[in-house]
Amino acid sequence: MMTTSRATRRVNIPVLEIVGLLMILASILILVGQLSRFSVARQRMPNGLELAQVSVGGLSRAEAQARLEQVYGAPVSVMYQDQEIRLSPSEVGLRVNSEAMLSRADELRTEGTFWSGFWNFLWGRQEEPIEVDLQVE
C-alpha cells in the first residue's frame, strides 16, 4: 500500500516589504509632482508682488509687463483752472522702464534658495509681499 502524503506548500509572500516599497514609490511620485508644481509656480510672479503699485502676482513675466504698460500707458487727466486736460504719457515723453522693474522683481523673487522656497511651498506658507518702485524715463 502506498501512502501519498500531500506536502502542503506555503508560499511566503513578503507583504510588508511589498507594501513598504509601494509606499516609497508613492512618496517619490508625490515628491516629483510637488517639485514640478513648485517649478511652474516659481516661473510666475509671486503672490503679493506689486510693480509701481500695480498688482502682478501670479502673472507670467510677459503678462506683468503688459499690465504695467497698460496702466502707465493710459492717458492722465489733469485739472487746470476748471479745465480738464488729458495727457498721453507718450506726448509728454514719459516711458515706463518695465524691463528694469521686472529684472528687480526677478532678483527679489529668486533671493532665497530653491529648497527653502520649496519647503515653504509644501507647507503653504504665504510669501512676503514684494514692492518694486516705479522707474520711468
PDB file of C-alpha atoms in Angstrom:
ATOM      1  CA  MET A   1       0.000   0.000   0.000  1.00  0.00           C
ATOM      2  CA  MET A   2       1.287   3.271  -0.974  1.00  0.00           C
ATOM      3  CA  THR A   3       0.769   6.326   1.126  1.00  0.00           C
ATOM      4  CA  THR A   4       0.690   9.558  -0.546  1.00  0.00           C
ATOM      5  CA  SER A   5       1.427  12.370   1.577  1.00  0.00           C
ATOM      6  CA  ARG A   6       0.409  15.682   0.383  1.00  0.00           C
ATOM      7  CA  ALA A   7       3.005  18.171   1.123  1.00  0.00           C
ATOM      8  CA  THR A   8       1.346  21.429   1.774  1.00  0.00           C
ATOM      9  CA  ARG A   9       3.429  24.162   0.459  1.00  0.00           C
ATOM     10  CA  ARG A  10       3.046  27.540   1.875  1.00  0.00           C
ATOM     11  CA  VAL A  11       4.200  30.403  -0.249  1.00  0.00           C
ATOM     12  CA  ASN A  12       5.642  33.185   1.836  1.00  0.00           C
ATOM     13  CA  ILE A  13       4.795  36.481   0.224  1.00  0.00           C
ATOM     14  CA  PRO A  14       6.706  39.342   1.798  1.00  0.00           C
ATOM     15  CA  VAL A  15       3.632  41.530   2.281  1.00  0.00           C
ATOM     16  CA  LEU A  16       5.294  44.110   4.499  1.00  0.00           C
ATOM     17  CA  GLU A  17       8.187  44.532   2.097  1.00  0.00           C
ATOM     18  CA  ILE A  18       5.859  44.986  -0.879  1.00  0.00           C
ATOM     19  CA  VAL A  19       3.695  47.492   0.989  1.00  0.00           C
ATOM     20  CA  GLY A  20       6.831  49.347   2.095  1.00  0.00           C
ATOM     21  CA  LEU A  21       8.171  49.529  -1.451  1.00  0.00           C
ATOM     22  CA  LEU A  22       4.792  50.730  -2.750  1.00  0.00           C
ATOM     23  CA  MET A  23       4.729  53.476  -0.117  1.00  0.00           C
ATOM     24  CA  ILE A  24       8.268  54.558  -1.019  1.00  0.00           C
ATOM     25  CA  LEU A  25       7.306  54.622  -4.703  1.00  0.00           C
ATOM     26  CA  ALA A  26       4.161  56.657  -3.930  1.00  0.00           C
ATOM     27  CA  SER A  27       6.223  59.094  -1.853  1.00  0.00           C
ATOM     28  CA  ILE A  28       8.709  59.564  -4.682  1.00  0.00           C
ATOM     29  CA  LEU A  29       5.886  60.185  -7.178  1.00  0.00           C
ATOM     30  CA  ILE A  30       4.266  62.738  -4.865  1.00  0.00           C
ATOM     31  CA  LEU A  31       7.617  64.474  -4.316  1.00  0.00           C
ATOM     32  CA  VAL A  32       8.286  64.686  -8.059  1.00  0.00           C
ATOM     33  CA  GLY A  33       4.767  66.036  -8.645  1.00  0.00           C
ATOM     34  CA  GLN A  34       5.196  68.696  -5.969  1.00  0.00           C
ATOM     35  CA  LEU A  35       8.622  69.669  -7.335  1.00  0.00           C
ATOM     36  CA  SER A  36       7.069  70.048 -10.760  1.00  0.00           C
ATOM     37  CA  ARG A  37       4.238  72.229  -9.411  1.00  0.00           C
ATOM     38  CA  PHE A  38       6.721  74.361  -7.474  1.00  0.00           C
ATOM     39  CA  SER A  39       8.932  74.854 -10.524  1.00  0.00           C
ATOM     40  CA  VAL A  40       5.936  76.010 -12.561  1.00  0.00           C
ATOM     41  CA  ALA A  41       4.811  78.347  -9.759  1.00  0.00           C
ATOM     42  CA  ARG A  42       8.343  79.736  -9.397  1.00  0.00           C
ATOM     43  CA  GLN A  43       8.301  80.810 -13.057  1.00  0.00           C
ATOM     44  CA  ARG A  44       5.348  83.106 -12.381  1.00  0.00           C
ATOM     45  CA  MET A  45       5.415  86.319 -10.378  1.00  0.00           C
ATOM     46  CA  PRO A  46       4.913  85.635  -6.660  1.00  0.00           C
ATOM     47  CA  ASN A  47       1.621  86.456  -4.995  1.00  0.00           C
ATOM     48  CA  GLY A  48       1.723  89.869  -3.393  1.00  0.00           C
ATOM     49  CA  LEU A  49       4.164  91.346  -5.928  1.00  0.00           C
ATOM     50  CA  GLU A  50       3.489  94.963  -6.816  1.00  0.00           C
ATOM     51  CA  LEU A  51       5.380  96.794  -9.513  1.00  0.00           C
ATOM     52  CA  ALA A  52       4.900 100.543  -9.057  1.00  0.00           C
ATOM     53  CA  GLN A  53       1.688  99.880  -7.087  1.00  0.00           C
ATOM     54  CA  VAL A  54       0.301  97.611  -9.822  1.00  0.00           C
ATOM     55  CA  SER A  55      -0.514  94.111  -8.573  1.00  0.00           C
ATOM     56  CA  VAL A  56       1.088  91.500 -10.836  1.00  0.00           C
ATOM     57  CA  GLY A  57       1.119  88.473  -8.510  1.00  0.00           C
ATOM     58  CA  GLY A  58       0.580  85.138 -10.263  1.00  0.00           C
ATOM     59  CA  LEU A  59       1.234  86.523 -13.749  1.00  0.00           C
ATOM     60  CA  SER A  60       3.944  85.489 -16.172  1.00  0.00           C
ATOM     61  CA  ARG A  61       6.699  87.979 -16.922  1.00  0.00           C
ATOM     62  CA  ALA A  62       5.086  88.963 -20.247  1.00  0.00           C
ATOM     63  CA  GLU A  63       1.648  89.379 -18.665  1.00  0.00           C
ATOM     64  CA  ALA A  64       3.110  91.500 -15.862  1.00  0.00           C
ATOM     65  CA  GLN A  65       4.901  93.721 -18.369  1.00  0.00           C
ATOM     66  CA  ALA A  66       1.721  94.114 -20.442  1.00  0.00           C
ATOM     67  CA  ARG A  67      -0.352  95.045 -17.373  1.00  0.00           C
ATOM     68  CA  LEU A  68       2.249  97.533 -16.200  1.00  0.00           C
ATOM     69  CA  GLU A  69       2.476  99.198 -19.597  1.00  0.00           C
ATOM     70  CA  GLN A  70      -1.308  99.249 -19.896  1.00  0.00           C
ATOM     71  CA  VAL A  71      -1.720 101.026 -16.558  1.00  0.00           C
ATOM     72  CA  TYR A  72       1.065 103.543 -17.088  1.00  0.00           C
ATOM     73  CA  GLY A  73       0.305 103.981 -20.780  1.00  0.00           C
ATOM     74  CA  ALA A  74      -3.237 105.218 -20.141  1.00  0.00           C
ATOM     75  CA  PRO A  75      -3.964 108.942 -20.514  1.00  0.00           C
ATOM     76  CA  VAL A  76      -3.906 111.063 -17.366  1.00  0.00           C
ATOM     77  CA  SER A  77      -6.487 113.736 -16.626  1.00  0.00           C
ATOM     78  CA  VAL A  78      -5.156 116.963 -15.133  1.00  0.00           C
ATOM     79  CA  MET A  79      -7.371 119.769 -13.889  1.00  0.00           C
ATOM     80  CA  TYR A  80      -6.112 123.277 -14.565  1.00  0.00           C
ATOM     81  CA  GLN A  81      -8.325 126.328 -13.861  1.00  0.00           C
ATOM     82  CA  ASP A  82     -11.534 124.314 -14.081  1.00  0.00           C
ATOM     83  CA  GLN A  83     -10.459 122.680 -17.341  1.00  0.00           C
ATOM     84  CA  GLU A  84      -9.660 119.051 -17.785  1.00  0.00           C
ATOM     85  CA  ILE A  85      -6.537 118.351 -19.796  1.00  0.00           C
ATOM     86  CA  ARG A  86      -5.906 114.763 -20.925  1.00  0.00           C
ATOM     87  CA  LEU A  87      -2.243 113.926 -21.339  1.00  0.00           C
ATOM     88  CA  SER A  88      -0.969 110.854 -23.052  1.00  0.00           C
ATOM     89  CA  PRO A  89       2.280 109.564 -21.488  1.00  0.00           C
ATOM     90  CA  SER A  90       3.875 109.370 -24.938  1.00  0.00           C
ATOM     91  CA  GLU A  91       3.005 113.055 -25.614  1.00  0.00           C
ATOM     92  CA  VAL A  92       4.917 114.211 -22.547  1.00  0.00           C
ATOM     93  CA  GLY A  93       7.822 111.797 -23.032  1.00  0.00           C
ATOM     94  CA  LEU A  94       7.000 109.503 -20.120  1.00  0.00           C
ATOM     95  CA  ARG A  95       8.231 105.956 -20.646  1.00  0.00           C
ATOM     96  CA  VAL A  96       7.944 103.269 -18.003  1.00  0.00           C
ATOM     97  CA  ASN A  97      11.123 101.217 -17.641  1.00  0.00           C
ATOM     98  CA  SER A  98       9.247  97.951 -17.140  1.00  0.00           C
ATOM     99  CA  GLU A  99      12.294  95.847 -18.028  1.00  0.00           C
ATOM    100  CA  ALA A 100      14.283  97.288 -15.120  1.00  0.00           C
ATOM    101  CA  MET A 101      11.372  96.782 -12.715  1.00  0.00           C
ATOM    102  CA  LEU A 102      10.835  93.194 -13.878  1.00  0.00           C
ATOM    103  CA  SER A 103      14.554  92.458 -13.508  1.00  0.00           C
ATOM    104  CA  ARG A 104      14.436  93.776  -9.948  1.00  0.00           C
ATOM    105  CA  ALA A 105      11.327  91.681  -9.263  1.00  0.00           C
ATOM    106  CA  ASP A 106      13.165  88.590 -10.581  1.00  0.00           C
ATOM    107  CA  GLU A 107      16.072  89.294  -8.238  1.00  0.00           C
ATOM    108  CA  LEU A 108      13.723  89.594  -5.268  1.00  0.00           C
ATOM    109  CA  ARG A 109      11.679  86.567  -6.337  1.00  0.00           C
ATOM    110  CA  THR A 110      14.669  84.238  -6.503  1.00  0.00           C
ATOM    111  CA  GLU A 111      16.563  85.622  -3.486  1.00  0.00           C
ATOM    112  CA  GLY A 112      16.080  82.565  -1.289  1.00  0.00           C
ATOM    113  CA  THR A 113      17.346  79.103  -2.052  1.00  0.00           C
ATOM    114  CA  PHE A 114      15.291  76.751  -4.182  1.00  0.00           C
ATOM    115  CA  TRP A 115      14.878  74.252  -1.350  1.00  0.00           C
ATOM    116  CA  SER A 116      13.783  76.766   1.288  1.00  0.00           C
ATOM    117  CA  GLY A 117      11.238  78.094  -1.206  1.00  0.00           C
ATOM    118  CA  PHE A 118      10.098  74.535  -1.919  1.00  0.00           C
ATOM    119  CA  TRP A 119       9.711  73.858   1.812  1.00  0.00           C
ATOM    120  CA  ASN A 120       7.540  76.971   2.185  1.00  0.00           C
ATOM    121  CA  PHE A 121       5.546  75.902  -0.889  1.00  0.00           C
ATOM    122  CA  LEU A 122       4.892  72.461   0.626  1.00  0.00           C
ATOM    123  CA  TRP A 123       3.630  73.982   3.854  1.00  0.00           C
ATOM    124  CA  GLY A 124       1.549  76.611   2.050  1.00  0.00           C
ATOM    125  CA  ARG A 125       3.319  79.496   3.733  1.00  0.00           C
ATOM    126  CA  GLN A 126       2.451  82.893   2.350  1.00  0.00           C
ATOM    127  CA  GLU A 127       5.224  84.793   0.670  1.00  0.00           C
ATOM    128  CA  GLU A 128       6.201  88.200   1.946  1.00  0.00           C
ATOM    129  CA  PRO A 129       4.718  90.996  -0.185  1.00  0.00           C
ATOM    130  CA  ILE A 130       7.266  92.476  -2.586  1.00  0.00           C
ATOM    131  CA  GLU A 131       7.087  96.049  -3.811  1.00  0.00           C
ATOM    132  CA  VAL A 132       9.200  97.454  -6.624  1.00  0.00           C
ATOM    133  CA  ASP A 133       9.305 101.218  -7.074  1.00  0.00           C
ATOM    134  CA  LEU A 134       8.290 102.927 -10.295  1.00  0.00           C
ATOM    135  CA  GLN A 135      11.134 103.512 -12.732  1.00  0.00           C
ATOM    136  CA  VAL A 136      10.409 105.922 -15.561  1.00  0.00           C
ATOM    137  CA  GLU A 137      12.326 107.923 -18.121  1.00  0.00           C
TER     138      GLU A 137
END
